[in-house]
Amino acid sequence: MNIFIREMKDNRKSLILWSIGVLFMVMGGMAKYEAYANTGQSINDIIQQMPEGIRSILGFGTFDLTQAIGFYVMLSLYLMIMASIHAALIGAHIISKEEQDKTAEFLFVKPISRYRIITLKLLAALTNIIIFNLVTLFSSIFMVGYYSNGNQFIGDILYVMIGMFLLQIIYLLIGTGIAAISKNPKRAAALATGILLVTFILSMMIDINNKLQSIKFLTPFKYFEGKNLIFGDGFEPFYLILSFMIIAIFGTGTYVFYRKRDLNV
Amino acid sequence: MNMFLHELKAYRKSTLLWTLSLAILIILFLSIFPVFSQNAEEMKKLLEGYPEGIRKALGISIDSFTTLLGFYPFVFGYILLCGAIQAMHLGTSLIAKEMKGTAEFLLVKPVTRHQVITAKLLAALVSIIITNIVYLLVSSLMATFISTETLTINTFLLVSLTLFYLQLIFLALGMLFSVVIPKIKSILSVTLGTVFGFFIINLLDSSVGEKSIRYLSPFEYFDITYISKNASYEIPYVILSLAVILVAMGTSYFVFAKKDIGA
C-alpha cells in the first residue's frame, strides 16, 4: 500500500498538468465548433463531396459537423492521441524509474515480492489514467452540453470514453511491457513513444490511402475510432478480442520478464 | 574538443534515427500528392461555389491548393512537430543528463563551465544541421520529382528552412528548461509536455483568431501559408524568434555558470 501511495504522490504533478492540458484541448476544440456551426448545412455538403484523401488529411470524416456531437467525434481523435501518450509514458516510467533514479537497491531489498511491487505500481498507473479519463469525460460532457441544443449526447460521449480507456490500457501495458523487457531502462520511454508514433502515423496512412484497410489491425488507433463507435457499428468484437489479447500479452509479459529481470544497480 | 566529440558520439544514434524518420515521413507524405492533384481541379470548382466563410473555416486557400506548394503546408505541420520534439529533447538532455550522476565526473575536469556548455551546444547544433541538410535534400528531390508544374524551388526551400529555425528555438528552450528546473525526473515528459503544449496553443489560436496569441507559440512564428504565398518571411516574427533564441541561450549560459550542482 505504501508503494501505491508513493507512486500516486510521485505522479501527482504530471497528472495535474496533463489534466489541465486535456481540459484546454476539449475547451479549445469545442470553441472551434462555433465557426462550423455558423456555416450551416453547406459545410456538410462540401465535406461529403470531397475526395477521400483530401477529407482525411484535413481530419474530417463523413459525420455531421454542424452537430456538436459530430464535431466532438472529430476532436476525439486528438483526445485519444493525448491519452495514449500519457498512458505510454506513465507505463514506461513507472517501471523503469527505480533503475534510472538508482532507487532499485532501496526498494527491492524490502520484504515484498516483485509481483507485489509490480501490482501496486500498475494499480497506481491505472488510477492515474482513470483520473485522466474522468477529467476528459466530464469536461467533454460539459462542453458538448454547452453547445448542443438539448440533443442527446451523454451516451455517445461515454461510448467514446470507454474506447479511449481501452486504448489507454493498451498503451499503458505496452509501456510497462517494454520497460520490463528492454535491457536499458533509459530507452524504455523513448521506445514506447516510438511505437506510439509509428502506430499513429500508420493509422493516418490508412486514412489517406484506402487500399491499406486490411492492415488496420496493426494499429490500436484504428480499433476504437470515435466515428465508428458513434455513427458506425459500435465496438466490433474482432477488435475487442484483439485488444484483450494485446492487454493479456503485455500484462503477463510485464510480470514474467520483470520477475527475472537482472536489475541494473 | 573531447567534449564535443563525445557528445556527437552520444547523439549519433538518435540523430540517425530522427533524420531517417523525417526523411521517410516526408517521402510518404509527398507521395500522396499525385492523388491530390488529380482531385484538385474538381475540388477547386467545388469550393468556388461556397462563401468565403467556409473556405476560411477549412483553412484552404483555393488558388494554391492544387499546387505542390499549396499542399506542402498541410503535411509540413507534422514534420515541424517531429522536428520540435527532436530539438527540444536534444536541448533538454544536454545538461539534464549529466545531473543523473556524471556531473561530478565532468565538472571536476580542468575546463570552465562555459566551455562545457559551448561544446555541448555545438554538438547539438551539428546534429540538428545534419538532420536539416538531409531533410532539405530528400524533400526537394521528392518535390521536384513529384510536382506537376515547375516548382519554385526557392519558395520550397524557404518553407522547408523554417524547420531549422523552429528547431533552434526549441533547442534553446530545452536548454533553458534544463538549467532552470531544479531536478528533471524525466526528460521525455518535459519535452513532450512543452512541445504539445505549444502545439495546442497553436490549435487554439486558429479558433480564437486573436492576433496576440500568435506570440505565445513558436509554432506560429513562421506562418507557412504566408511564406509560400509571398516567398518571404514576416520580419517582426523573425526578430522575435531571434530574441527568444538569444535570451534563452544567454540565460542558460548565465544560470549554468553559477548553478549549484549537487552530485
PDB file of N, CA and C in Angstrom, chain A residues 100 102, chain B residues 96-106 262-263:
ATOM      1  N   GLN A 100      16.567   3.827 -13.104  1.00  0.00           N
ATOM      2  CA  GLN A 100      17.095   5.075 -13.623  1.00  0.00           C
ATOM      3  C   GLN A 100      17.499   6.028 -12.502  1.00  0.00           C
ATOM      4  N   LYS A 102      18.273   5.168  -9.525  1.00  0.00           N
ATOM      5  CA  LYS A 102      19.115   4.450  -8.567  1.00  0.00           C
ATOM      6  C   LYS A 102      18.406   4.151  -7.248  1.00  0.00           C
TER       7      LYS A 102
ATOM      8  N   ALA B  96      20.654  18.128 -18.579  1.00  0.00           N
ATOM      9  CA  ALA B  96      19.914  17.304 -17.630  1.00  0.00           C
ATOM     10  C   ALA B  96      20.518  15.902 -17.499  1.00  0.00           C
ATOM     11  N   LYS B  97      21.070  15.381 -18.586  1.00  0.00           N
ATOM     12  CA  LYS B  97      21.560  14.006 -18.486  1.00  0.00           C
ATOM     13  C   LYS B  97      22.782  13.910 -17.567  1.00  0.00           C
ATOM     14  N   GLU B  98      23.539  14.993 -17.450  1.00  0.00           N
ATOM     15  CA  GLU B  98      24.700  14.958 -16.552  1.00  0.00           C
ATOM     16  C   GLU B  98      24.270  14.901 -15.092  1.00  0.00           C
ATOM     17  N   MET B  99      23.097  15.464 -14.825  1.00  0.00           N
ATOM     18  CA  MET B  99      22.621  15.509 -13.443  1.00  0.00           C
ATOM     19  C   MET B  99      22.307  14.123 -12.909  1.00  0.00           C
ATOM     20  N   LYS B 100      22.243  13.154 -13.803  1.00  0.00           N
ATOM     21  CA  LYS B 100      21.911  11.809 -13.343  1.00  0.00           C
ATOM     22  C   LYS B 100      23.144  11.082 -12.831  1.00  0.00           C
ATOM     23  N   GLY B 101      24.194  11.796 -12.549  1.00  0.00           N
ATOM     24  CA  GLY B 101      25.323  11.118 -11.912  1.00  0.00           C
ATOM     25  C   GLY B 101      26.673  11.356 -12.556  1.00  0.00           C
ATOM     26  N   THR B 102      26.717  11.915 -13.774  1.00  0.00           N
ATOM     27  CA  THR B 102      28.017  12.108 -14.396  1.00  0.00           C
ATOM     28  C   THR B 102      28.544  13.522 -14.202  1.00  0.00           C
ATOM     29  N   ALA B 103      27.754  14.362 -13.530  1.00  0.00           N
ATOM     30  CA  ALA B 103      28.177  15.752 -13.358  1.00  0.00           C
ATOM     31  C   ALA B 103      29.501  15.838 -12.601  1.00  0.00           C
ATOM     32  N   GLU B 104      29.630  15.023 -11.562  1.00  0.00           N
ATOM     33  CA  GLU B 104      30.862  15.129 -10.759  1.00  0.00           C
ATOM     34  C   GLU B 104      32.092  14.681 -11.537  1.00  0.00           C
ATOM     35  N   PHE B 105      31.868  13.828 -12.528  1.00  0.00           N
ATOM     36  CA  PHE B 105      32.983  13.426 -13.375  1.00  0.00           C
ATOM     37  C   PHE B 105      33.377  14.550 -14.315  1.00  0.00           C
ATOM     38  N   LEU B 106      32.359  15.136 -14.929  1.00  0.00           N
ATOM     39  CA  LEU B 106      32.620  16.142 -15.962  1.00  0.00           C
ATOM     40  C   LEU B 106      33.140  17.448 -15.376  1.00  0.00           C
ATOM     41  N   GLY B 262      24.472  19.626  -7.195  1.00  0.00           N
ATOM     42  CA  GLY B 262      24.716  18.598  -6.191  1.00  0.00           C
ATOM     43  C   GLY B 262      24.979  17.275  -6.886  1.00  0.00           C
ATOM     44  N   ALA B 263      26.123  16.713  -6.657  1.00  0.00           N
ATOM     45  CA  ALA B 263      26.445  15.489  -7.389  1.00  0.00           C
ATOM     46  C   ALA B 263      25.928  14.276  -6.621  1.00  0.00           C
TER      47      ALA B 263
END
